[in-house]
XYZ file of C-alpha atoms in Angstrom:
387
model
C 0.275 -0.119 -0.417
C 3.546 2.446 1.353
C 4.634 1.490 -2.847
C 1.406 1.983 -4.377
C 1.103 5.545 -2.870
C 4.606 6.849 -3.296
C 3.864 5.557 -6.879
C 0.375 8.006 -6.438
C 2.458 10.537 -5.685
C 4.661 10.646 -8.057
C 3.003 10.116 -11.038
C 0.908 13.187 -9.612
C 3.977 15.714 -9.359
C 5.346 14.601 -13.050
C 1.817 15.343 -14.419
C 2.228 18.699 -13.631
C 5.064 19.361 -16.705
C 6.208 22.731 -15.175
C 7.276 21.321 -11.825
C 8.291 17.958 -13.006
C 12.174 18.412 -11.245
C 14.465 15.758 -10.499
C 13.561 13.993 -7.423
C 16.310 14.954 -4.284
C 14.163 13.034 -1.788
C 11.298 11.039 -0.881
C 9.359 8.288 1.188
C 5.678 7.318 2.303
C 5.564 10.898 3.517
C 7.408 13.160 1.066
C 8.722 13.867 -2.222
C 10.906 16.766 -2.489
C 11.680 17.801 -6.595
C 14.515 20.448 -6.191
C 12.747 23.377 -3.966
C 9.263 22.382 -3.897
C 7.106 19.781 -1.233
C 4.614 17.159 -2.491
C 3.111 16.528 1.216
C 0.650 13.839 1.684
C 0.628 13.622 5.580
C 3.637 15.578 7.460
C 4.793 19.155 7.791
C 7.162 19.119 9.941
C 9.608 17.156 7.522
C 8.904 19.819 5.179
C 9.789 22.073 7.644
C 13.099 20.434 8.434
C 14.118 19.828 5.216
C 14.157 23.330 4.608
C 16.164 24.594 7.507
C 18.348 22.225 7.597
C 19.701 23.444 4.890
C 19.577 27.137 5.904
C 16.771 28.361 4.506
C 13.381 29.884 5.240
C 9.731 27.515 5.218
C 6.830 28.746 2.944
C 3.539 26.666 3.106
C 0.342 27.064 0.727
C -2.682 25.637 1.286
C -6.514 25.193 0.862
C -8.855 24.365 3.150
C -10.055 20.811 1.539
C -13.637 22.063 0.760
C -12.350 19.973 -3.099
C -10.907 17.328 -1.445
C -11.190 14.567 0.971
C -7.234 14.862 0.826
C -6.545 18.302 1.795
C -2.413 17.480 1.781
C -3.157 17.147 -1.983
C -3.074 20.580 -2.572
C -0.518 21.235 0.157
C 2.433 23.232 -1.332
C 5.653 23.187 -0.007
C 8.802 25.469 -0.468
C 12.703 26.468 1.019
C 12.982 30.141 -0.022
C 16.646 31.915 0.641
C 15.161 35.428 1.435
C 11.803 37.723 1.276
C 12.313 38.215 -2.820
C 12.926 35.008 -3.877
C 9.216 34.001 -1.351
C 8.378 36.987 -3.642
C 9.069 35.084 -6.836
C 7.805 32.049 -6.200
C 4.597 33.521 -5.347
C 4.711 35.689 -9.445
C 5.943 31.412 -10.748
C 2.329 30.174 -8.799
C 0.257 33.119 -10.105
C 1.161 32.473 -13.785
C 2.296 28.225 -13.464
C -0.319 26.844 -11.418
C -3.214 25.295 -12.292
C -5.733 28.325 -12.449
C -8.413 25.380 -10.551
C -6.448 26.114 -7.584
C -5.555 29.408 -6.948
C -7.189 32.392 -7.596
C -4.739 34.685 -9.553
C -6.099 37.907 -8.234
C -6.254 36.947 -4.885
C -2.063 35.566 -4.961
C -1.321 38.712 -6.893
C -3.040 40.458 -4.009
C -1.606 38.530 -1.362
C 1.246 39.572 -3.144
C 1.506 42.705 -3.020
C 0.748 43.336 0.746
C 3.421 40.555 0.868
C 5.604 43.631 -0.418
C 4.461 46.346 1.390
C 4.729 44.411 5.334
C 0.721 44.445 5.643
C 0.062 41.908 5.723
C 0.390 38.458 8.621
C 1.388 34.504 8.899
C -2.169 32.496 7.929
C -3.958 35.669 6.210
C -7.534 33.736 5.209
C -8.057 34.494 1.391
C -11.558 36.170 0.163
C -13.619 34.787 -2.604
C -11.783 31.530 -2.192
C -11.042 28.077 -0.540
C -6.982 28.837 0.180
C -5.264 29.984 3.339
C -1.520 31.839 2.602
C 0.792 30.719 5.093
C 3.407 33.166 4.433
C 7.626 31.785 5.230
C 7.629 31.654 8.889
C 11.206 32.823 9.384
C 12.433 30.955 12.954
C 14.606 29.094 10.708
C 17.789 29.098 13.085
C 20.166 30.801 10.766
C 23.758 32.275 10.943
C 24.100 34.411 13.761
C 27.343 36.305 13.100
C 28.989 37.736 16.268
C 29.538 41.181 16.442
C 33.230 41.936 17.493
C 33.746 42.395 21.563
C 33.579 46.462 22.345
C 36.669 47.400 23.614
C 37.080 48.579 26.732
C 39.307 51.284 26.712
C 42.231 51.744 28.794
C 42.722 53.353 31.910
C 45.737 53.959 33.176
C 45.442 52.947 37.029
C 46.673 56.907 38.954
C 49.977 57.113 40.137
C 50.659 56.710 43.330
C 51.854 59.243 45.264
C 52.269 59.871 49.066
C 49.001 62.228 49.078
C 47.003 59.388 48.000
C 45.796 58.872 52.221
C 44.913 62.720 52.663
C 41.306 63.200 52.757
C 40.154 66.939 51.430
C 37.215 68.507 49.512
C 36.831 66.913 46.144
C 33.380 68.516 44.344
C 29.895 70.225 45.443
C 26.925 69.290 44.876
C 23.387 70.720 46.622
C 20.220 69.656 48.518
C 17.107 70.554 50.705
C 15.915 71.075 53.632
C 12.412 68.918 54.361
C 12.293 68.991 57.695
C 13.447 71.223 60.783
C 15.551 68.820 62.585
C 17.879 68.885 59.930
C 17.102 66.201 57.026
C 18.431 66.886 53.577
C 17.862 65.226 50.630
C 20.285 65.312 47.510
C 21.333 62.572 44.927
C 23.071 59.636 45.793
C 25.552 60.754 42.937
C 26.698 63.484 45.049
C 27.640 61.445 48.348
C 28.750 58.312 46.318
C 31.990 57.193 47.288
C 32.752 59.821 49.569
C 34.658 59.788 53.165
C 32.429 62.288 54.628
C 29.916 65.139 53.902
C 30.006 68.637 54.852
C 26.645 70.650 54.855
C 27.817 74.485 53.987
C 24.523 76.601 55.995
C 25.259 80.653 56.433
C 28.423 80.214 56.450
C 29.305 77.424 58.400
C 29.632 73.504 57.870
C 28.389 70.645 59.359
C 29.114 66.753 58.685
C 26.079 65.225 57.608
C 25.642 61.250 58.771
C 24.071 59.583 55.015
C 20.486 57.656 56.423
C 19.144 55.903 53.453
C 20.182 55.946 49.369
C 18.854 54.718 46.679
C 20.951 54.065 43.939
C 18.157 53.950 41.212
C 16.752 56.746 40.870
C 19.578 58.724 42.691
C 18.947 59.856 45.640
C 20.755 60.043 49.269
C 18.860 61.166 51.969
C 21.474 62.968 54.528
C 21.425 64.154 58.763
C 22.633 67.008 59.563
C 22.679 68.970 63.504
C 21.352 71.584 61.673
C 17.739 73.327 63.016
C 17.186 75.887 60.061
C 14.480 77.281 60.941
C 12.140 76.694 56.794
C 11.484 73.424 55.387
C 10.183 72.523 51.418
C 7.348 70.588 51.529
C 7.168 67.748 48.775
C 4.662 68.292 45.813
C 1.723 65.395 46.499
C 1.448 65.930 42.692
C 3.653 65.392 39.816
C 4.524 67.946 37.573
C 2.825 68.613 33.996
C 3.467 69.795 30.731
C 5.123 73.018 30.375
C 4.456 73.176 33.946
C 6.141 77.297 35.644
C 9.575 76.061 38.100
C 12.639 77.077 39.443
C 15.923 74.654 39.726
C 17.806 75.886 42.878
C 21.421 75.246 44.113
C 24.796 76.409 43.757
C 26.054 75.603 39.686
C 29.975 75.453 39.577
C 30.046 74.839 43.172
C 30.852 78.331 44.281
C 33.654 78.953 41.661
C 31.721 82.337 40.614
C 30.334 82.834 44.104
C 29.233 81.729 46.693
C 25.335 83.194 46.866
C 22.380 80.147 45.549
C 21.702 80.619 42.148
C 18.131 79.738 40.554
C 17.321 79.297 36.872
C 13.427 79.196 35.877
C 11.478 76.908 33.316
C 9.255 74.830 32.066
C 8.360 71.383 32.102
C 8.895 70.013 28.732
C 8.802 66.282 28.469
C 6.782 64.528 31.037
C 9.742 61.664 30.734
C 13.538 61.535 31.381
C 16.222 59.836 29.130
C 14.945 56.716 27.484
C 11.719 56.989 28.531
C 12.159 56.944 31.847
C 9.045 57.905 34.054
C 11.197 58.405 37.231
C 12.337 61.514 35.156
C 10.799 64.581 33.497
C 12.461 66.549 31.824
C 12.679 71.136 32.128
C 14.779 73.369 29.864
C 15.106 75.571 33.586
C 19.378 75.102 33.478
C 20.289 72.282 35.390
C 24.615 72.371 35.915
C 27.180 70.762 37.732
C 26.305 71.318 41.389
C 23.053 71.995 40.077
C 22.625 67.829 41.659
C 20.541 67.211 44.418
C 18.728 70.661 44.829
C 15.381 70.982 44.565
C 12.943 72.502 41.728
C 9.616 73.590 43.356
C 6.686 75.128 41.412
C 5.392 79.106 42.321
C 3.726 77.119 45.429
C 7.238 76.313 47.013
C 6.048 73.085 47.337
C 8.708 70.639 45.745
C 8.255 68.970 42.747
C 11.446 67.413 41.519
C 15.107 67.483 42.440
C 17.899 68.270 40.079
C 19.542 65.105 38.959
C 21.458 65.731 35.277
C 21.396 67.913 32.047
C 22.222 66.370 28.564
C 25.572 67.278 26.716
C 25.997 66.923 23.415
C 26.935 69.476 21.061
C 24.630 71.117 19.121
C 21.957 70.378 22.200
C 20.944 72.769 24.094
C 17.780 73.190 27.439
C 17.576 69.483 27.973
C 17.737 68.888 31.953
C 16.542 66.885 34.032
C 15.116 66.175 37.660
C 13.359 63.094 39.524
C 10.098 63.521 40.105
C 8.234 64.289 43.521
C 6.300 60.994 43.457
C 9.984 58.404 43.278
C 10.881 61.096 46.412
C 7.921 60.101 48.763
C 7.788 56.017 47.539
C 11.756 56.190 48.777
C 10.369 58.962 51.721
C 8.105 56.604 52.530
C 9.691 53.593 52.836
C 12.640 54.604 55.221
C 10.255 56.694 57.604
C 10.254 60.230 56.545
C 7.317 62.497 56.875
C 7.312 65.524 54.988
C 5.453 68.819 55.665
C 1.934 69.288 54.446
C 2.059 71.287 50.961
C 1.287 74.545 50.785
C -1.982 75.322 48.701
C -1.164 78.760 47.441
C 1.010 80.413 45.334
C 3.760 82.670 46.907
C 5.421 85.828 45.907
C 8.928 85.940 44.393
C 9.850 87.985 47.590
C 8.651 84.809 49.899
C 9.842 82.418 47.217
C 13.295 83.860 48.012
C 12.768 83.568 51.321
C 12.737 80.097 51.194
C 15.492 79.591 48.835
C 17.385 80.785 50.450
C 16.192 79.425 53.866
C 15.939 76.038 52.824
C 18.768 75.392 50.316
C 22.483 73.829 51.340
C 25.305 73.462 49.530
C 26.849 70.132 49.659
C 30.775 69.399 49.905
C 32.253 65.592 49.159
C 36.073 64.954 50.887
C 37.449 62.025 49.216
C 40.803 60.569 49.665
C 43.358 61.754 46.627
C 43.145 57.957 46.092
C 39.600 57.743 45.544
C 39.967 61.191 43.593
C 42.543 60.115 41.296
C 40.488 56.232 41.348
C 36.882 58.185 40.259
C 38.506 60.467 37.041
C 39.812 57.267 35.765
C 35.920 56.504 35.604
C 34.528 57.328 32.191
C 30.802 57.813 33.182
C 31.799 59.758 36.672
C 28.894 61.688 37.011
C 30.161 63.955 40.271
C 31.246 67.672 40.258
C 34.455 67.236 41.096
C 36.379 70.488 41.026
C 38.700 72.039 38.640
C 41.722 71.306 40.071
C 41.402 67.646 40.286
C 40.374 67.519 36.913
């Protein structure tokens, strides 16, 4: 019976002169004629044949409404590329018996395939044919990309002063409670032997209570008792909302006075669609990191964190959202002041900023500074004499 079945299959194939070619492989399930398959049962054998030759697998079949043996009307192809598939469709359209294929539908499907609007398994309208386009699951040869060569980092030369602790860099911060609790960026205090907070002409050592490396936030505790502190907004910023960035950009290089920049919220996400951040055109420079971003009510809506540095790019700066700060604070049992519900005058805002914003200075060993300078992705605002 199996032998008879194979003879029938072969005779059917050879009856279609346009497709009668050299037999490459045959068994009771599949007869392979060059790059075409004619099968009664097993799709897997045909697919594996294509896969083993590193080709894409194409299957065209009929619903089976015309015959009790739907496999009689299945055609398989091994194709090398999308272009090869299109060529196959053209050949089928022109040469395959019209009783099997609706030529206009086939041409339409070919057009859809070319412009990419089709998906595998489209059911052709107006007839009973189902077209299954190439299954791009074939394991193609993977060409490994050359590994990125990391820049060689020269080891810093040692010196007798390597263990000496010195002021290395600075950032900004702000009081959120009158007990001396300060918020700043994690990268401002990262790697520091000790941190000092400057307030009204005097310095106080700050203890690190908690850090969030992912969102770049740190909570510090000082023995300073400020007269005022910032409340943190219960609502995140909205697009085009007016904001003010306060802090000590460029450290005290220009002056020791606090500095502010006004702007608006320009995007509700940071770089890489980071929705813990927002974007603003209010200037944020080195030394602003960790400083408050406030609204007209004097409530903190963000923490200044970074700016986009690239030739031809201006006014792209990022802040950490107040909701991100609140989540971190809540997990550490830190409760903020009740937010203000009225707009403040510019004079009132100026007083609040002056009384509640601080200068944060990082002290490190000379050896640590050298090591940090060697790191290409260092965010810390180191003093000029070390850069």
